[in-house]
Short mmCIF file of C-alpha atoms and ligand atoms in Angstrom, two decimals:
data_model
loop_
_atom_site.label_atom_id
_atom_site.label_comp_id
_atom_site.label_asym_id
_atom_site.label_seq_id
_atom_site.Cartn_x
_atom_site.Cartn_y
_atom_site.Cartn_z
CA MET A 138 28.95 2.34 2.97
CA THR A 139 30.95 4.07 6.02
CA PRO A 140 30.97 2.03 9.35
CA ALA A 141 28.65 4.82 10.91
CA SER A 142 25.87 4.29 8.03
CA LYS A 143 26.52 0.51 8.49
CA SER A 144 25.47 0.36 11.97
CA LYS A 145 22.51 2.91 11.31
CA ARG A 146 21.23 0.48 8.74
CA ARG A 147 21.50 -2.43 11.40
CA LEU A 148 19.51 0.01 13.66
CA LEU A 149 17.12 0.38 11.35
CA LEU A 150 16.73 -3.23 10.36
CA SER A 151 16.66 -4.37 14.19
CA ALA A 152 13.85 -1.70 14.68
CA GLY A 153 11.61 -3.18 11.81
CA SER A 154 12.17 -6.74 13.38
CA LEU A 155 11.28 -5.70 16.62
CA GLY A 156 7.85 -4.16 15.15
CA ALA A 157 7.46 -7.29 13.33
CA LEU A 158 7.80 -9.34 16.82
CA PHE A 159 4.95 -7.16 18.41
CA LEU A 160 2.64 -7.61 15.75
CA THR A 161 0.51 -10.71 15.35
CA GLY A 162 -2.70 -10.75 13.65
CA CYS A 163 -4.62 -7.81 12.59
CA ASP A 164 -7.98 -8.64 13.40
CA ARG A 165 -7.75 -9.99 17.30
CA LEU A 166 -4.96 -7.10 18.14
CA SER A 167 -7.08 -4.39 17.03
CA GLU A 168 -9.45 -5.26 19.64
CA THR A 169 -6.81 -5.26 22.55
CA GLU A 170 -6.39 -2.40 24.43
CA TRP A 171 -2.57 -2.30 24.63
CA PHE A 172 -2.54 -2.89 20.95
CA PRO A 173 -2.41 0.99 19.80
CA LYS A 174 0.06 1.85 22.51
CA VAL A 175 2.33 -0.69 21.20
CA LEU A 176 2.00 0.65 17.79
CA ARG A 177 2.75 4.01 19.16
CA THR A 178 5.82 2.76 20.68
CA HIS A 179 7.15 1.10 17.45
CA GLU A 180 6.00 4.35 15.54
CA THR A 181 8.12 6.63 17.87
CA LEU A 182 10.88 4.22 17.56
CA SER A 183 11.03 3.88 13.59
CA ARG A 184 10.29 7.88 13.42
CA SER A 185 13.39 8.43 15.43
CA VAL A 186 15.62 5.70 13.37
CA HIS A 187 14.17 7.47 10.34
CA GLN A 188 15.24 10.99 11.61
CA LEU A 189 18.64 9.46 12.37
CA LEU A 190 19.20 8.20 9.35
CA GLY A 191 18.12 11.63 7.85
CA SER A 192 15.78 9.96 5.21
CA ARG A 193 14.07 6.67 4.25
CA PRO A 194 15.90 4.01 2.92
CA SER A 195 16.38 4.96 -0.83
CA MET A 196 15.32 1.47 -2.53
CA ALA A 197 13.48 -1.61 -1.33
CA GLN A 198 15.35 -4.91 -2.10
CA GLU A 199 14.84 -6.72 -5.16
CA PHE A 200 15.21 -10.39 -5.80
CA THR A 201 15.64 -12.65 -8.61
CA GLU A 202 13.30 -15.16 -10.18
CA ALA A 203 14.92 -17.64 -8.19
CA ASP A 204 13.76 -16.11 -5.01
CA LEU A 205 10.25 -16.07 -6.09
CA SER A 206 7.84 -17.90 -3.57
CA PRO A 207 6.02 -21.24 -5.01
CA SER A 208 2.75 -19.05 -4.75
CA PHE A 209 1.73 -15.86 -3.34
CA ARG A 210 -0.94 -15.72 -0.76
CA SER A 211 -4.00 -13.52 -0.49
CA ASN A 212 -4.89 -11.80 2.76
CA GLY A 213 -7.50 -9.53 3.96
CA THR A 214 -10.21 -9.30 1.40
CA SER A 215 -9.80 -12.00 -1.31
CA MET A 216 -13.17 -11.24 -3.40
CA PRO A 217 -14.78 -8.01 -2.61
CA GLU A 218 -18.82 -8.29 -2.55
CA GLY A 219 -21.05 -5.74 -3.58
CA ASP A 220 -22.85 -5.54 -7.18
CA GLU A 221 -20.66 -2.75 -8.87
CA TYR A 222 -17.54 -5.10 -8.31
CA GLN A 223 -19.21 -8.51 -9.08
CA ALA A 224 -20.49 -6.55 -12.37
CA LEU A 225 -17.09 -5.42 -13.36
CA VAL A 226 -15.68 -9.09 -12.67
CA LYS A 227 -18.23 -10.34 -14.94
CA SER A 228 -17.01 -8.19 -17.76
CA GLY A 229 -13.52 -9.06 -17.08
CA PHE A 230 -12.65 -5.51 -16.01
CA ALA A 231 -13.54 -4.26 -19.40
CA ASN A 232 -15.77 -1.41 -18.15
CA TRP A 233 -13.48 -0.56 -15.22
CA GLN A 234 -12.17 2.80 -14.78
CA LEU A 235 -9.70 4.41 -12.38
CA GLU A 236 -10.63 7.82 -11.39
CA VAL A 237 -7.88 10.20 -10.48
CA ASP A 238 -8.99 13.40 -8.96
CA GLY A 239 -8.90 15.52 -5.83
CA LEU A 240 -5.94 18.35 -6.01
CA VAL A 241 -5.18 17.80 -9.57
CA GLU A 242 -5.10 20.08 -12.69
CA MET A 243 -6.55 17.55 -14.90
CA PRO A 244 -8.80 14.99 -13.22
CA ALA A 245 -9.10 11.62 -15.62
CA ARG A 246 -10.54 8.40 -15.81
CA LEU A 247 -8.25 5.50 -16.95
CA SER A 248 -9.05 2.01 -18.25
CA LEU A 249 -7.26 -0.81 -17.76
CA ALA A 250 -6.22 -0.83 -21.47
CA GLU A 251 -4.84 2.78 -21.12
CA LEU A 252 -2.73 1.84 -18.16
CA ARG A 253 -1.36 -1.17 -19.72
CA ALA A 254 -0.09 1.21 -22.63
CA MET A 255 1.89 3.35 -20.23
CA PRO A 256 5.29 2.77 -19.40
CA ARG A 257 5.59 -0.33 -17.18
CA ARG A 258 7.89 -1.50 -14.58
CA THR A 259 8.38 -4.99 -13.25
CA GLN A 260 9.97 -5.71 -10.17
CA ILE A 261 10.68 -8.75 -7.70
CA THR A 262 10.04 -7.92 -3.94
CA ARG A 263 9.34 -9.36 -0.69
CA HIS A 264 5.98 -8.32 0.56
CA ASP A 265 5.76 -8.45 4.72
CA CYS A 266 2.70 -8.53 6.54
CA VAL A 267 2.30 -7.52 10.37
CA GLU A 268 0.52 -11.07 10.82
CA GLY A 269 3.99 -12.69 10.42
CA TRP A 270 4.38 -13.82 7.02
CA SER A 271 6.12 -12.83 3.74
CA ALA A 272 6.29 -13.60 0.32
CA ILE A 273 8.43 -12.47 -2.82
CA GLY A 274 6.34 -11.87 -5.93
CA LYS A 275 7.25 -10.32 -9.04
CA TRP A 276 4.71 -7.27 -9.80
CA THR A 277 4.49 -5.54 -13.16
CA GLY A 278 2.23 -2.35 -13.34
CA VAL A 279 2.57 1.41 -14.42
CA PRO A 280 4.81 3.68 -12.04
CA LEU A 281 2.40 6.11 -10.00
CA SER A 282 4.49 8.99 -11.04
CA ASN A 283 3.58 8.34 -14.56
CA VAL A 284 -0.40 8.56 -13.60
CA LEU A 285 0.45 11.54 -11.60
CA GLY A 286 2.32 13.30 -14.36
CA LEU A 287 -0.65 13.09 -16.49
CA VAL A 288 -3.24 14.52 -14.04
CA LYS A 289 -0.72 17.11 -12.75
CA PRO A 290 -1.01 17.70 -8.95
CA LYS A 291 -1.58 20.86 -7.69
CA ALA A 292 1.05 22.46 -5.41
CA ASN A 293 -0.84 21.77 -2.27
CA ALA A 294 -1.43 18.18 -3.09
CA ARG A 295 0.38 16.41 0.09
CA TYR A 296 -1.06 12.90 0.02
CA VAL A 297 -2.18 10.44 -2.51
CA VAL A 298 -4.99 8.46 -0.82
CA PHE A 299 -6.47 5.08 -2.66
CA HIS A 300 -10.01 4.10 -2.45
CA CYS A 301 -10.84 0.34 -2.56
CA ALA A 302 -13.75 -1.60 -3.66
CA ASP A 303 -14.09 -3.87 -0.68
CA ALA A 304 -16.19 -2.71 2.46
CA MET A 305 -14.74 -4.13 5.67
CA GLY A 306 -17.32 -6.24 7.75
CA GLY A 307 -18.79 -5.24 10.99
CA SER A 308 -20.86 -1.77 10.73
CA LEU A 309 -23.94 -0.59 9.39
CA THR A 310 -22.46 1.83 7.23
CA PRO A 311 -19.82 0.15 5.00
CA GLU A 312 -16.37 1.42 5.62
CA TYR A 313 -14.34 0.89 2.62
CA TYR A 314 -10.52 -0.01 2.79
CA TYR A 315 -8.83 2.85 1.75
CA GLU A 316 -4.87 3.89 2.25
CA SER A 317 -2.68 6.86 1.82
CA ILE A 318 1.11 7.70 1.14
CA ASP A 319 2.76 10.92 0.78
CA MET A 320 4.50 12.32 -2.29
CA ASP A 321 7.94 10.70 -1.35
CA ASP A 322 6.63 7.64 -1.53
CA ALA A 323 4.25 8.31 -4.48
CA LEU A 324 7.00 9.44 -6.82
CA HIS A 325 9.25 6.78 -5.82
CA SER A 326 10.37 4.44 -8.82
CA GLN A 327 9.33 1.02 -7.18
CA THR A 328 5.80 2.71 -6.49
CA ILE A 329 3.67 1.13 -8.91
CA LEU A 330 -0.17 0.35 -9.72
CA ALA A 331 0.26 -3.25 -10.45
CA TYR A 332 -1.74 -5.33 -12.96
CA GLY A 333 0.22 -8.32 -13.25
CA LEU A 334 1.38 -11.01 -10.80
CA ASN A 335 4.14 -13.50 -11.42
CA GLY A 336 3.53 -12.76 -15.05
CA ASN A 337 -0.05 -13.34 -15.35
CA ASP A 338 -2.98 -11.10 -14.80
CA LEU A 339 -3.30 -9.78 -11.19
CA PRO A 340 -5.50 -12.40 -9.54
CA ILE A 341 -8.80 -11.06 -7.67
CA ALA A 342 -7.44 -12.73 -4.36
CA ASN A 343 -4.20 -9.96 -4.79
CA GLY A 344 -6.37 -7.08 -5.80
CA ALA A 345 -7.48 -7.10 -9.56
CA PRO A 346 -7.51 -4.92 -11.59
CA ILE A 347 -4.88 -3.07 -10.07
CA ARG A 348 -3.31 -2.89 -6.60
CA LEU A 349 -0.94 -0.29 -5.03
CA ARG A 350 2.87 -1.70 -4.61
CA VAL A 351 4.68 0.67 -2.06
CA GLU A 352 7.94 -1.40 -1.33
CA ARG A 353 9.52 0.40 1.48
CA GLN A 354 6.32 -0.19 3.52
CA LEU A 355 4.39 -3.08 5.08
CA GLY A 356 1.57 -5.21 3.74
CA TYR A 357 -1.20 -3.19 4.62
CA LYS A 358 -0.28 -0.34 2.76
CA HIS A 359 -0.44 -1.88 -0.38
CA ALA A 360 -4.28 -1.23 -1.39
CA LYS A 361 -5.90 -3.86 -3.66
CA TYR A 362 -8.87 -3.27 -5.88
CA VAL A 363 -8.01 0.26 -6.36
CA MET A 364 -10.93 2.04 -7.80
CA ARG A 365 -10.09 5.97 -7.07
CA ILE A 366 -6.92 7.86 -6.38
CA GLU A 367 -7.77 11.02 -4.61
CA LEU A 368 -4.89 13.73 -4.05
CA VAL A 369 -5.54 15.51 -1.11
CA GLU A 370 -3.65 18.26 1.35
CA SER A 371 -4.81 16.45 4.57
CA PHE A 372 -6.88 13.24 5.02
CA ALA A 373 -8.22 14.64 8.49
CA ASN A 374 -11.73 14.55 6.75
CA ILE A 375 -11.61 11.08 5.28
CA ALA A 376 -12.94 8.11 7.06
CA GLY A 377 -11.65 7.90 10.55
CA GLY A 378 -8.89 10.69 9.58
CA LYS A 379 -5.74 8.63 10.37
CA GLY A 380 -5.16 7.70 6.66
CA GLY A 381 -6.05 4.28 6.06
CA TYR A 382 -8.53 1.58 7.07
CA TRP A 383 -6.03 -0.22 9.49
CA GLU A 384 -4.61 3.33 10.75
CA ASP A 385 -8.11 4.42 11.81
CA ASN A 386 -7.97 1.00 14.00
CA GLY A 387 -4.63 1.69 15.67
CA TYR A 388 -1.88 0.92 12.98
CA GLN A 389 0.77 3.43 12.02
CA TRP A 390 0.79 5.45 9.34
CA TYR A 391 4.05 5.36 8.13
CA ALA A 392 4.79 1.61 7.96
CA GLY A 393 8.33 1.76 7.13
CA ILE A 394 10.17 -1.59 6.93
N1 LIG B 685 -8.56 -3.27 -0.37
C1 LIG B 685 -7.65 -4.25 0.48
N2 LIG B 685 -6.56 -3.88 0.31
C2 LIG B 685 -5.55 -4.72 1.25
C3 LIG B 685 -6.19 -5.37 2.21
C4 LIG B 685 -7.71 -5.80 2.02
O1 LIG B 685 -8.29 -6.36 3.12
N3 LIG B 685 -8.28 -4.91 1.41
N4 LIG B 685 -5.19 -6.06 2.93
C5 LIG B 685 -3.98 -5.68 2.95
C6 LIG B 685 -2.91 -6.83 4.00
S1 LIG B 685 -2.93 -6.62 5.67
C7 LIG B 685 -2.09 -7.27 3.12
S2 LIG B 685 -0.79 -8.10 4.21
C8 LIG B 685 -1.95 -7.49 1.75
C9 LIG B 685 -2.36 -8.81 1.42
O2 LIG B 685 -2.11 -8.68 -0.12
P1 LIG B 685 -2.47 -10.08 -0.78
O3 LIG B 685 -3.85 -10.51 -0.95
O4 LIG B 685 -1.98 -9.90 -2.21
O5 LIG B 685 -1.17 -11.24 0.13
O6 LIG B 685 -3.05 -6.56 1.21
C10 LIG B 685 -3.18 -5.46 2.02
N5 LIG B 685 -4.36 -4.47 0.99
MO1 LIG B 686 -0.98 -7.54 6.14
#
C-alpha cells in the first residue's frame, strides 16, 4: 500500500466509526426528527470518502475459527408471524421456493435443495449493526452471482431487491421487510445467500431458510427470510421508494462499513 492509499483507508475507517457513533437503536432513533438529518450527514461523508477512494473497498475482512463469537445473536425479527411462513416452518422448509423474477431472461423458482446443490462459499465475517453491536460468524451459502447467472439479468437490470417474509408491526397494511443492492455488490464474491451459520442450518432467528450476506455493508442490509428476489431498474415504485424498509424510515441506502 502506498502512504497515500493508507491514509485514505484510515479516513474511510474513521468515517465508518463516526457513523457508528451517531447511531444507537433502530426503533427509537427513527422516531426522532434529527435522525434522518444525521444520517444524511453521514451519507454525504461516506459517499465523498468512497469517491475519494475511487471505489468501494474490494473485500470485507475475513476471520478465522478462533475469532468466532461464542454465539451469534438475533436482531429485528426473530420469528416471522403469518400463516405462510409458519406452514413453511412446519414442513422444515421442504415446500419453500425462492422466486427470482423481474428484469431477467429466465425467471426461476429454486428449492432449498437446489440452492444447496449449487456452488457454495463459506466465509467468516464480522456483522456490524448500527445499534452498536458486532458479532463474528461463519456463513455458508450460494454466491448470488451464481443465482443471477441462472436467471440471466437483462441489460437494464440495475438493482437486486430482496423481499422478506416478515411484516413489520405498526400499520394496518403490512409493510414487509425488504432490501436492495446494486449490481456491484450483487456480483461481489462475498455476497451470498446463506443457508448455514457456524456449521449448522441457518436458525430461524437468523433468517431461515436463507438470508443475504453483503459483507461490505451494515447489518440492516443483510435481509433475512428472503422469499423473492426481484431485479429492477429502479426501486422508486417499491414500498416507500428508498430501497429498503429502514431506508424508508431514514437510514442511508448505501451502508458501507
Ligand atoms: N427480514 C429481516 N431482515 C433483517 C432484519 C429484520 O428485522 N427482518 N433486521 C436487520 C438488522 S437491523 C440486523 S442487525 C440483522 C440481524 O441479523 P441477525 O438476526 O442474524 O443477528 O438482520 C437484518 N435483516
Ligand atoms: Mo441492525
